[in-house]
Short mmCIF file of C-alpha atoms and ligand atoms in Angstrom, two decimals:
data_model
loop_
_atom_site.label_atom_id
_atom_site.label_comp_id
_atom_site.label_asym_id
_atom_site.label_seq_id
_atom_site.Cartn_x
_atom_site.Cartn_y
_atom_site.Cartn_z
CA MET D 1 25.46 -87.70 60.26
CA SER D 2 25.55 -87.82 56.47
CA ASP D 3 22.73 -90.39 56.49
CA TRP D 4 20.41 -87.61 57.53
CA TRP D 5 18.82 -85.20 55.09
CA PHE D 6 18.50 -82.80 57.99
CA PRO D 7 21.83 -82.71 59.86
CA ARG D 8 21.51 -83.92 63.47
CA PRO D 9 23.74 -82.99 66.38
CA GLY D 10 26.12 -85.49 67.94
CA ARG D 11 26.71 -84.49 71.57
CA PRO D 12 24.57 -81.89 73.43
CA GLU D 13 27.47 -79.39 73.12
CA ASP D 14 26.94 -79.38 69.36
CA VAL D 15 23.88 -77.16 69.90
CA ARG D 16 24.36 -73.63 71.16
CA LEU D 17 21.81 -70.89 71.75
CA VAL D 18 22.21 -67.51 70.09
CA ASP D 19 20.15 -65.53 72.60
CA ARG D 20 20.13 -65.97 76.33
CA GLU D 21 16.34 -65.80 76.53
CA GLY D 22 14.20 -68.28 74.65
CA HIS D 23 11.48 -70.85 74.93
CA LEU D 24 13.83 -73.78 74.38
CA THR D 25 17.14 -74.58 76.05
CA ALA D 26 20.08 -76.00 74.08
CA THR D 27 19.41 -79.38 75.69
CA GLU D 28 15.78 -79.30 74.57
CA ILE D 29 16.77 -78.37 71.03
CA HIS D 30 19.30 -81.21 71.02
CA ARG D 31 16.58 -83.61 72.13
CA LEU D 32 14.11 -82.33 69.50
CA LEU D 33 16.62 -82.69 66.66
CA LYS D 34 17.41 -86.25 67.74
CA SER D 35 13.80 -87.21 68.37
CA PRO D 36 12.65 -90.37 66.57
CA ALA D 37 9.30 -88.61 66.13
CA SER D 38 10.87 -85.84 64.04
CA ILE D 39 9.86 -85.72 60.39
CA GLU D 40 12.06 -84.43 57.62
CA TRP D 41 9.88 -82.03 55.68
CA THR D 42 11.23 -82.63 52.21
CA GLU D 43 8.17 -81.68 50.21
CA ARG D 44 8.46 -77.99 50.98
CA VAL D 45 11.93 -77.81 49.52
CA GLY D 46 12.61 -77.11 45.88
CA VAL D 47 8.91 -77.23 45.08
CA VAL D 48 6.73 -74.46 43.76
CA GLY D 49 3.12 -75.40 44.29
CA LYS D 50 -0.25 -74.14 45.38
CA THR D 51 -0.51 -75.88 48.70
CA ASP D 52 2.98 -75.29 49.95
CA GLY D 53 5.71 -72.76 49.53
CA SER D 54 8.97 -73.03 47.81
CA ALA D 55 12.29 -73.16 49.54
CA LYS D 56 15.82 -73.25 48.20
CA ALA D 57 17.17 -76.72 47.37
CA SER D 58 19.75 -76.31 50.12
CA THR D 59 17.10 -75.56 52.78
CA ARG D 60 16.46 -78.27 55.36
CA LEU D 61 13.24 -78.44 57.37
CA LEU D 62 12.35 -80.68 60.28
CA ARG D 63 8.95 -80.92 61.98
CA VAL D 64 8.97 -82.06 65.55
CA GLU D 65 6.49 -81.68 68.43
CA GLY D 66 4.81 -78.59 66.95
CA TRP D 67 8.11 -76.92 66.04
CA VAL D 68 9.75 -76.43 62.67
CA ALA D 69 13.54 -76.40 62.64
CA LYS D 70 15.17 -74.85 59.59
CA LEU D 71 18.70 -74.45 58.31
CA ASP D 72 20.45 -73.73 55.05
CA LEU D 73 23.21 -76.26 54.22
CA GLU D 74 25.04 -73.64 52.19
CA ARG D 75 25.22 -71.15 55.03
CA ARG D 76 28.00 -72.72 57.05
CA PHE D 77 30.37 -70.74 59.23
CA ASP D 78 33.89 -71.48 60.44
CA SER D 79 33.18 -70.36 63.99
CA PRO D 80 30.28 -69.32 66.22
CA GLU D 81 31.68 -65.78 66.15
CA THR D 82 31.45 -65.40 62.36
CA LEU D 83 27.96 -66.90 62.45
CA LEU D 84 26.78 -64.42 65.08
CA GLU D 85 28.17 -61.50 63.15
CA ALA D 86 26.36 -62.51 59.97
CA LEU D 87 23.14 -63.21 61.85
CA GLU D 88 23.08 -59.85 63.63
CA GLN D 89 23.36 -58.04 60.31
CA ALA D 90 20.64 -60.11 58.70
CA ARG D 91 18.03 -60.08 61.45
CA ALA D 92 18.52 -56.65 63.02
CA PRO D 93 16.13 -54.86 60.64
CA LEU D 94 13.39 -57.47 61.14
CA LEU D 95 13.79 -57.73 64.92
CA ARG D 96 12.75 -54.07 65.23
CA VAL D 97 9.64 -54.73 63.20
CA SER D 98 8.36 -57.68 65.27
CA VAL D 99 6.69 -59.58 62.45
CA TRP D 100 7.94 -62.94 63.65
CA SER D 101 6.21 -65.28 66.05
CA PRO D 102 7.41 -64.31 69.55
CA GLU D 103 8.52 -67.92 70.11
CA LYS D 104 10.91 -67.90 67.16
CA GLN D 105 14.39 -68.81 68.29
CA TRP D 106 17.89 -68.93 66.83
CA ALA D 107 20.57 -71.51 67.57
CA MET D 108 23.81 -72.92 66.14
CA LEU D 109 24.43 -76.49 65.13
CA ARG D 110 27.93 -77.92 64.82
CA GLY D 111 28.62 -80.15 61.84
CA ALA D 112 31.82 -81.86 60.72
CA GLU D 113 32.96 -78.78 58.80
CA GLY D 114 31.67 -75.83 60.76
CA TRP D 115 28.52 -74.27 62.23
CA TRP D 116 25.08 -73.92 60.74
CA LEU D 117 22.58 -71.30 61.74
CA LEU D 118 19.41 -73.00 62.97
CA THR D 119 16.00 -71.41 63.52
CA LEU D 120 13.12 -72.92 65.46
CA CYS D 121 9.59 -71.66 65.08
CA PRO D 122 6.20 -73.03 66.15
CA GLU D 123 4.55 -74.68 63.17
CA LEU D 124 2.17 -72.21 61.51
CA THR D 125 -0.64 -72.67 59.01
CA THR D 126 0.38 -70.61 56.01
CA ILE D 127 -2.12 -68.51 54.08
CA ARG D 128 -1.66 -70.84 51.11
CA GLN D 129 -2.91 -73.67 53.29
CA PHE D 130 -6.10 -71.85 54.35
CA THR D 131 -8.97 -74.03 53.23
CA THR D 132 -11.50 -71.51 51.93
CA LEU D 133 -11.10 -68.75 49.37
CA GLU D 134 -12.68 -66.27 51.78
CA ARG D 135 -10.01 -66.99 54.40
CA ARG D 136 -7.19 -66.91 51.85
CA MET D 137 -8.43 -63.54 50.63
CA SER D 138 -8.58 -62.05 54.11
CA GLY D 139 -5.12 -63.54 54.74
CA TRP D 140 -3.77 -61.81 51.63
CA THR D 141 -5.36 -58.55 52.75
CA ALA D 142 -3.69 -58.86 56.15
CA LEU D 143 -0.27 -59.75 54.74
CA LEU D 144 -0.34 -56.91 52.20
CA ALA D 145 -1.36 -54.43 54.88
CA MET D 146 1.42 -55.76 57.14
CA GLY D 147 3.98 -55.51 54.32
CA LEU D 148 2.96 -51.95 53.54
CA ARG D 149 3.01 -50.85 57.18
CA VAL D 150 6.44 -52.38 57.84
CA SER D 151 7.85 -50.82 54.71
CA ARG D 152 6.44 -47.39 55.50
CA GLU D 153 7.33 -47.32 59.19
CA PHE D 154 10.68 -49.12 59.15
CA GLY D 155 11.89 -49.00 55.56
CA VAL D 156 12.04 -52.82 55.51
CA GLY D 157 10.58 -54.96 52.75
CA LEU D 158 9.06 -58.41 53.33
CA ASP D 159 8.70 -61.15 50.74
CA LEU D 160 4.93 -60.84 50.18
CA ASN D 161 4.31 -64.45 49.17
CA PRO D 162 1.33 -66.08 50.95
CA ALA D 163 3.58 -69.06 51.75
CA ASN D 164 5.71 -66.73 53.89
CA PHE D 165 2.93 -65.79 56.31
CA GLY D 166 1.03 -67.99 58.71
CA GLU D 167 -1.01 -68.10 61.88
CA ARG D 168 -0.78 -70.30 64.95
CA GLN D 169 -4.51 -70.64 65.52
CA LEU D 170 -7.60 -69.79 63.53
CA GLU D 171 -7.95 -66.03 63.02
CA GLY D 172 -5.00 -65.46 65.34
CA PRO D 173 -2.29 -62.93 64.54
CA LEU D 174 -0.39 -63.36 61.30
CA PHE D 175 3.38 -63.94 61.45
CA TYR D 176 6.14 -63.69 58.88
CA ILE D 177 7.85 -67.06 58.39
CA ASP D 178 10.76 -66.12 56.16
CA ASP D 179 14.14 -65.08 57.58
CA GLU D 180 15.00 -62.61 54.87
CA SER D 181 14.26 -58.91 54.62
CA TYR D 182 14.67 -56.59 51.67
CA PRO D 183 14.76 -52.90 50.85
CA ALA D 184 11.49 -50.97 51.28
CA LEU D 185 8.60 -52.05 49.12
CA THR D 186 8.12 -50.43 45.71
CA ALA D 187 4.71 -49.78 44.14
CA ALA D 188 5.56 -52.36 41.47
CA GLU D 189 6.31 -55.02 44.12
CA LEU D 190 3.10 -54.26 45.98
CA ALA D 191 1.11 -54.40 42.73
CA GLY D 192 2.77 -57.70 41.80
CA ALA D 193 1.89 -59.25 45.16
CA ILE D 194 -1.75 -58.25 44.56
CA VAL D 195 -2.24 -59.23 40.91
CA ALA D 196 -0.25 -62.49 41.26
CA ARG D 197 -3.11 -63.88 43.35
CA ILE D 198 -5.49 -63.92 40.36
CA PRO D 199 -4.00 -66.88 38.42
CA GLU D 200 -3.78 -68.88 41.67
CA GLU D 201 -7.56 -68.81 42.09
CA PRO D 202 -9.10 -69.57 38.70
CA GLY D 203 -12.32 -70.61 40.45
CA CYS D 204 -12.99 -67.18 41.96
CA PRO D 205 -15.84 -65.34 40.19
CA VAL D 206 -15.15 -61.88 38.80
CA VAL D 207 -17.39 -60.25 41.43
CA GLY D 208 -15.22 -61.88 44.11
CA TRP D 209 -12.19 -59.96 42.83
CA ARG D 210 -14.09 -56.70 43.00
CA GLN D 211 -15.09 -57.39 46.61
CA TRP D 212 -11.52 -58.27 47.50
CA GLY D 213 -10.43 -55.02 45.83
CA GLU D 214 -12.79 -53.08 48.13
CA HIS D 215 -11.42 -54.75 51.25
CA LEU D 216 -7.88 -54.26 50.08
CA VAL D 217 -8.28 -50.55 49.31
CA ALA D 218 -9.71 -50.02 52.80
CA ALA D 219 -6.92 -52.05 54.47
CA LEU D 220 -4.08 -50.44 52.49
CA SER D 221 -5.51 -47.01 53.15
CA ARG D 222 -5.45 -47.74 56.90
CA ALA D 223 -1.96 -49.29 56.79
CA SER D 224 -0.58 -46.25 54.97
CA GLU D 225 -2.60 -43.83 57.10
CA GLY D 226 -4.00 -42.31 53.95
CA ARG D 227 -0.59 -41.62 52.43
CA LEU D 228 -0.54 -44.17 49.64
CA ASP D 229 0.16 -42.97 46.10
CA TRP D 230 -2.96 -44.50 44.53
CA GLY D 231 -2.15 -43.17 41.06
CA THR D 232 1.17 -45.02 40.81
CA LEU D 233 -0.23 -48.17 42.41
CA TYR D 234 -3.15 -48.17 39.97
CA ASP D 235 -0.78 -47.88 37.00
CA GLU D 236 1.40 -50.72 38.31
CA LEU D 237 -1.63 -52.94 38.93
CA GLY D 238 -2.68 -52.38 35.34
CA SER D 239 0.71 -53.15 33.85
CA TYR D 240 1.65 -56.28 35.80
CA PRO D 241 1.92 -59.07 33.20
CA LEU D 242 -1.07 -61.40 33.16
CA THR D 243 -2.47 -63.76 30.54
CA GLN D 244 -5.49 -62.56 28.62
CA ARG D 245 -7.98 -64.91 30.26
CA PHE D 246 -7.50 -63.20 33.63
CA GLU D 247 -8.12 -59.67 32.32
CA ALA D 248 -11.78 -59.59 33.38
CA ALA D 249 -10.73 -60.49 36.94
CA ARG D 250 -8.06 -57.79 36.92
CA ARG D 251 -10.50 -55.15 35.66
CA ALA D 252 -12.93 -56.04 38.47
CA LEU D 253 -10.14 -55.97 41.07
CA LEU D 254 -9.01 -52.56 39.82
CA GLU D 255 -12.41 -50.84 40.04
CA PRO D 256 -12.09 -49.92 43.74
CA PHE D 257 -8.47 -48.81 43.15
CA ALA D 258 -9.65 -46.50 40.36
CA ALA D 259 -12.18 -44.98 42.76
CA ALA D 260 -9.49 -44.54 45.43
CA ARG D 261 -7.22 -42.84 42.88
CA ILE D 262 -9.91 -40.38 41.90
CA ALA D 263 -10.88 -39.67 45.52
CA SER D 264 -7.25 -39.08 46.50
CA LYS D 265 -6.89 -36.48 43.74
CA ARG D 266 -10.07 -34.71 44.76
CA ALA D 267 -9.25 -33.83 48.33
CA PRO D 268 -6.45 -34.33 50.81
CA ARG D 269 -7.43 -36.49 53.77
CA SER D 270 -7.40 -33.69 56.32
CA GLU D 271 -10.07 -31.82 54.39
CA ARG D 272 -12.26 -34.86 54.08
CA ARG D 273 -12.66 -35.18 57.81
CA THR D 274 -14.97 -32.19 58.03
CA ALA D 275 -18.05 -31.74 60.15
CA ARG D 276 -19.78 -34.63 58.44
CA ARG D 277 -22.65 -36.42 60.13
CA THR D 278 -24.06 -39.74 59.02
CA CYS D 279 -27.52 -40.96 59.95
CA VAL D 280 -27.11 -44.66 60.80
CA PHE D 281 -30.36 -46.61 60.90
CA ALA D 282 -31.69 -50.14 60.56
CA ASP D 283 -34.75 -52.38 60.52
CA VAL D 284 -37.30 -50.04 58.98
CA HIS D 285 -39.64 -53.01 58.44
CA ALA D 286 -42.04 -51.25 56.12
CA ASN D 287 -43.12 -48.69 58.73
CA LEU D 288 -43.37 -45.47 56.72
CA PRO D 289 -44.42 -43.02 59.47
CA ALA D 290 -41.45 -44.20 61.57
CA LEU D 291 -39.07 -43.87 58.62
CA GLU D 292 -40.31 -40.36 57.81
CA ALA D 293 -39.90 -39.29 61.44
CA VAL D 294 -36.31 -40.57 61.55
CA LEU D 295 -35.32 -38.94 58.26
CA GLU D 296 -36.81 -35.64 59.39
CA ALA D 297 -35.07 -35.72 62.76
CA ALA D 298 -31.78 -36.67 61.08
CA ALA D 299 -32.09 -33.76 58.63
CA ASP D 300 -32.81 -31.40 61.54
CA ALA D 301 -29.67 -32.67 63.26
CA GLY D 302 -27.59 -31.89 60.17
CA ALA D 303 -27.17 -35.40 58.75
CA HIS D 304 -25.28 -35.21 55.47
CA ASP D 305 -25.44 -38.84 54.40
CA TYR D 306 -27.08 -42.14 55.30
CA LEU D 307 -26.03 -45.63 56.27
CA PHE D 308 -28.92 -48.09 56.30
CA LEU D 309 -28.21 -51.51 57.83
CA GLY D 310 -30.95 -53.58 56.22
CA ASP D 311 -34.49 -54.91 56.62
CA ALA D 312 -36.31 -52.29 54.60
CA VAL D 313 -39.37 -54.56 54.50
CA GLY D 314 -41.08 -57.38 56.38
CA TYR D 315 -43.66 -57.09 59.23
CA GLY D 316 -44.91 -53.60 58.33
CA PRO D 317 -47.72 -52.39 56.06
CA HIS D 318 -45.75 -50.01 53.76
CA PRO D 319 -43.18 -52.05 51.83
CA ARG D 320 -43.47 -50.19 48.49
CA GLN D 321 -43.43 -46.74 50.06
CA CYS D 322 -40.41 -47.55 52.22
CA ILE D 323 -38.44 -48.96 49.29
CA GLU D 324 -39.27 -45.85 47.29
CA ARG D 325 -38.23 -43.53 50.13
CA LEU D 326 -34.93 -45.39 50.72
CA ALA D 327 -34.13 -45.61 47.01
CA GLU D 328 -34.38 -41.82 46.59
CA LEU D 329 -32.11 -40.96 49.54
CA PRO D 330 -29.06 -39.02 48.39
CA ARG D 331 -25.55 -40.06 49.52
CA ALA D 332 -26.83 -43.31 51.00
CA LEU D 333 -25.21 -46.69 51.54
CA LEU D 334 -27.88 -49.36 51.83
CA LEU D 335 -27.65 -52.96 53.00
CA ARG D 336 -29.76 -56.08 52.58
CA GLY D 337 -31.30 -57.61 55.70
CA ASN D 338 -32.52 -61.17 56.18
CA HIS D 339 -36.15 -60.14 55.52
CA ASP D 340 -35.15 -58.27 52.35
CA HIS D 341 -33.21 -61.32 51.25
CA ALA D 342 -36.04 -63.77 51.96
CA ILE D 343 -38.58 -61.62 50.12
CA ALA D 344 -36.21 -61.06 47.18
CA THR D 345 -35.42 -64.76 46.79
CA GLY D 346 -38.66 -66.38 47.96
CA HIS D 347 -36.68 -68.57 50.40
CA TYR D 348 -38.42 -68.11 53.73
CA GLY D 349 -36.86 -71.07 55.47
CA VAL D 350 -33.68 -69.74 57.06
CA GLY D 351 -33.93 -67.76 60.28
CA MET D 352 -37.63 -66.90 59.98
CA ASN D 353 -40.36 -67.69 62.45
CA ARG D 354 -44.04 -68.19 61.58
CA LEU D 355 -44.94 -64.49 61.95
CA ALA D 356 -41.97 -63.33 59.87
CA ARG D 357 -42.76 -65.84 57.15
CA LEU D 358 -46.41 -64.88 57.01
CA CYS D 359 -45.49 -61.21 56.65
CA ALA D 360 -42.83 -62.01 54.05
CA GLU D 361 -45.40 -63.85 51.95
CA TRP D 362 -47.80 -60.93 52.16
CA THR D 363 -45.01 -58.45 51.34
CA SER D 364 -43.99 -60.30 48.21
CA THR D 365 -47.54 -59.96 46.88
CA GLN D 366 -47.24 -56.17 47.30
CA LEU D 367 -44.01 -55.69 45.35
CA ASP D 368 -43.47 -55.57 41.62
CA GLU D 369 -40.53 -57.08 39.77
CA SER D 370 -38.35 -53.95 39.93
CA GLU D 371 -38.91 -53.52 43.68
CA THR D 372 -38.04 -57.15 44.35
CA GLN D 373 -34.94 -56.72 42.18
CA TRP D 374 -34.01 -53.59 44.13
CA LEU D 375 -34.00 -55.65 47.34
CA ALA D 376 -31.97 -58.43 45.68
CA ASN D 377 -29.34 -55.92 44.53
CA LEU D 378 -28.65 -54.52 48.00
CA ALA D 379 -25.12 -55.20 49.27
CA ILE D 380 -24.55 -57.47 52.29
CA GLU D 381 -21.62 -55.42 53.57
CA HIS D 382 -20.08 -52.00 53.23
CA GLN D 383 -16.58 -51.17 54.31
CA GLY D 384 -15.03 -47.76 54.81
CA GLU D 385 -11.60 -46.62 55.80
CA ASP D 386 -11.89 -47.84 59.39
CA TRP D 387 -15.38 -49.31 59.69
CA VAL D 388 -17.60 -52.07 58.38
CA ALA D 389 -21.39 -52.28 58.25
CA VAL D 390 -23.51 -55.46 58.14
CA HIS D 391 -27.12 -56.36 58.94
CA GLY D 392 -26.49 -59.32 61.25
CA ALA D 393 -22.99 -60.03 62.53
CA PRO D 394 -19.55 -59.43 60.95
CA ARG D 395 -18.42 -62.95 61.90
CA ASP D 396 -21.21 -64.52 59.89
CA PRO D 397 -19.94 -65.23 56.36
CA ARG D 398 -23.41 -64.32 55.01
CA ARG D 399 -23.41 -61.19 57.18
CA PHE D 400 -27.18 -60.98 57.69
CA LEU D 401 -28.29 -64.12 59.57
CA ALA D 402 -26.36 -64.30 62.85
CA TYR D 403 -27.01 -61.95 65.78
CA VAL D 404 -24.69 -59.80 67.84
CA TYR D 405 -25.86 -60.02 71.42
CA GLU D 406 -24.67 -60.84 74.95
CA LEU D 407 -23.45 -64.32 74.00
CA THR D 408 -21.74 -63.48 70.74
CA TYR D 409 -20.35 -59.98 71.06
CA GLU D 410 -16.93 -61.10 72.31
CA ASP D 411 -16.46 -63.30 69.24
CA ASN D 412 -17.49 -60.44 67.01
CA LEU D 413 -15.10 -58.04 68.76
CA ASP D 414 -12.37 -60.66 68.19
CA TRP D 415 -13.33 -60.76 64.53
CA LEU D 416 -12.94 -56.96 64.31
CA ARG D 417 -9.53 -57.23 65.98
CA ALA D 418 -8.42 -59.97 63.57
CA HIS D 419 -9.50 -57.79 60.65
CA ALA D 420 -7.98 -54.61 62.09
CA LEU D 421 -11.33 -52.81 62.01
CA PRO D 422 -12.13 -50.50 64.92
CA LEU D 423 -15.82 -49.93 64.23
CA CYS D 424 -18.74 -52.08 63.09
CA PHE D 425 -22.38 -51.09 62.61
CA TYR D 426 -25.00 -53.80 62.73
CA GLY D 427 -28.77 -54.18 63.13
CA HIS D 428 -31.03 -57.25 63.23
CA THR D 429 -31.59 -57.43 67.01
CA HIS D 430 -33.76 -54.25 67.08
CA VAL D 431 -32.01 -53.23 70.31
CA GLN D 432 -30.22 -49.90 70.45
CA CYS D 433 -26.88 -50.47 72.17
CA ALA D 434 -23.14 -50.82 71.69
CA TYR D 435 -20.50 -53.33 72.68
CA VAL D 436 -17.09 -51.81 73.21
CA GLY D 437 -13.59 -53.09 73.85
CA SER D 438 -10.34 -51.40 74.79
CA ASP D 439 -6.73 -52.54 74.54
CA THR D 440 -6.51 -52.88 78.30
CA GLY D 441 -8.83 -55.83 77.95
CA GLY D 442 -12.10 -54.35 79.15
CA ARG D 443 -15.18 -55.28 77.16
CA ALA D 444 -18.71 -54.25 77.92
CA ALA D 445 -22.20 -53.56 76.69
CA THR D 446 -23.28 -49.95 76.93
CA LYS D 447 -26.49 -48.03 76.42
CA GLN D 448 -25.10 -44.59 77.24
CA PRO D 449 -26.58 -42.04 74.83
CA ARG D 450 -23.21 -40.85 73.51
CA LEU D 451 -20.07 -42.82 72.64
CA GLU D 452 -16.65 -41.22 72.26
CA LEU D 453 -15.24 -43.63 69.72
CA THR D 454 -11.65 -42.61 70.44
CA ARG D 455 -11.97 -44.14 73.93
CA TYR D 456 -12.31 -47.64 72.51
CA THR D 457 -10.20 -49.75 70.21
CA ARG D 458 -13.27 -51.69 69.01
CA ALA D 459 -16.95 -50.90 68.96
CA LEU D 460 -19.99 -52.81 67.71
CA VAL D 461 -22.82 -50.32 67.34
CA ASN D 462 -26.52 -51.01 66.79
CA PRO D 463 -28.56 -47.85 66.12
CA GLY D 464 -31.76 -49.72 67.08
CA SER D 465 -34.80 -50.30 64.90
CA VAL D 466 -36.71 -47.59 63.05
CA GLY D 467 -39.91 -49.50 62.43
CA GLN D 468 -40.11 -52.19 65.12
CA PRO D 469 -38.11 -51.41 68.28
CA ARG D 470 -37.72 -54.33 70.70
CA ASP D 471 -35.84 -52.64 73.53
CA GLY D 472 -38.85 -51.47 75.51
CA ASP D 473 -38.96 -48.00 73.96
CA ALA D 474 -41.67 -47.76 71.28
CA ARG D 475 -40.18 -44.66 69.64
CA ALA D 476 -38.23 -44.99 66.39
CA ALA D 477 -34.48 -45.41 66.90
CA PHE D 478 -31.42 -44.27 64.96
CA ALA D 479 -27.91 -42.98 65.57
CA LEU D 480 -25.89 -39.98 64.44
CA TRP D 481 -22.24 -40.53 63.65
CA ASP D 482 -20.14 -37.39 63.84
CA HIS D 483 -16.98 -37.93 61.80
CA ARG D 484 -15.02 -34.92 63.00
CA GLU D 485 -15.74 -35.45 66.67
CA ARG D 486 -15.42 -39.21 66.20
CA SER D 487 -18.49 -39.70 68.31
CA LEU D 488 -21.81 -41.45 68.09
CA SER D 489 -25.10 -40.45 69.64
CA PHE D 490 -28.13 -42.67 70.02
CA GLN D 491 -31.42 -41.00 69.14
CA ARG D 492 -35.15 -41.71 69.64
CA VAL D 493 -38.03 -39.99 67.96
CA GLY D 494 -41.77 -40.39 68.40
CA TYR D 495 -43.92 -41.01 65.32
CA ASP D 496 -47.55 -41.54 64.41
CA VAL D 497 -47.88 -45.16 65.63
CA GLU D 498 -51.67 -45.04 65.16
CA ALA D 499 -51.25 -44.50 61.42
CA THR D 500 -49.12 -47.65 61.16
CA LEU D 501 -51.54 -49.66 63.33
CA ARG D 502 -54.46 -48.61 61.13
CA ALA D 503 -52.58 -49.70 58.00
CA LEU D 504 -51.79 -53.06 59.63
CA ARG D 505 -55.51 -53.58 60.30
CA VAL D 506 -56.52 -52.49 56.80
CA HIS D 507 -54.24 -55.13 55.28
CA GLY D 508 -55.34 -57.79 57.77
CA LEU D 509 -51.83 -58.32 59.10
CA PRO D 510 -51.51 -60.29 62.40
CA GLU D 511 -52.58 -58.63 65.66
CA GLU D 512 -49.33 -59.54 67.38
CA LEU D 513 -47.62 -56.89 65.23
CA GLN D 514 -49.86 -54.16 66.64
CA GLN D 515 -49.06 -55.13 70.22
CA ARG D 516 -45.37 -55.18 69.41
CA LEU D 517 -45.36 -51.66 68.02
CA HIS D 518 -47.36 -50.38 71.00
CA ALA D 519 -45.02 -51.84 73.59
CA GLY D 520 -41.75 -51.62 71.69
CA THR D 521 -40.94 -55.24 72.45
ZN1 LIG N 601 -35.14 -56.84 61.40
#
């Protein structure tokens, strides 16, 4: 046996199960440990590196048939009874928390001088091994939210190193790999696990850290159910030791935390959920009479703030006026659509047909430098406490090119689940509707005029198009989001179509656009 780096069993009786239930029998484990195909995973031991984790020098790892077997040479017990006693103490806190892969299994392996504790777990891809920065960042967000939740609900601390968390398949659930648990998380530990990511990613631009900060604030706020002490966390984030050259990144990362700290001082959470109504609207497409009609109807309905999902311009005859009207809206979150992006950058190639391109070219002749810049500065995503807003589809890394529709809504609902977001607003299809999912597995498209958001675990909501509806109803579309009732109502409002048609003719814009507005298709 001493020839092996990873100790192997002699007879089948040298392997014993700890729990009666498990994926593998003792015989199967015996076979796996003896398999000629097994690979001793030496490089993860005693190494601290970017692409793998670090393990104690006495740790032994074996990869075989999709499983990873692990034991610690130093943790040897005289008898199975003493081993079981020690194991129960160590794993009891974490078993309650269910952060491990459900297939994880414990066994005992007999060596010449006693028994080792052996764990078997399906091989996972750790967050450190994720191939893009975007995925690593969302992995960090998920692990930090998990760590905070577990600490708050169970008083158990996890080792928040990205090498200790992994997933079985792409965007699947995240599992804790380590066997150890610790006392509940302190603010300093949480701050350390956040700031320590900066030196690992020297290639990430400063603006990337700010964006991650936004996502993180939203995720931590959800995980703590609004009960996080933002003041202390902010102070700890600022004082975690970091070399000077990473200070700009830290400052950017801290901006959203500073905002959260100020907001938490201003009002307790219960008071913030007042009778607030948001007007959610999209795809104005330079149709001023339609935009005015929607804003008026929203004001009449008591809208307090605005969420605009992109495509201010393109197709319609009033690009300047619509930009001006949107820019002056108070309490508004505004997004960039694909038309806005194309007109701002002059790149008409991606996702634009002949008509769209023709209109984009005309639009860019109508706008001055500052208006073009205004379009270019629009965000591609906004995230709140439990929602996200994009122009196109949340799954799309660029957020404004892909569509949510019959063929893609399931994938996008999966994306929301993987990111622990219950609600997503999107536009781009010009069709007023919602796709909803519940935990019991039901998923469906719905056009009912009112949605009780509490009935669903996930919802993708399109308020329809203000300036160019394509769902057979020519009236301008929008939605009202009632925060206290947690409901959403779809709205339609008639507007002076003739005025828009006249303006289209005056500017010599294509006839097809007039027919479209008439028919709402
Ligand atoms: Zn559009």
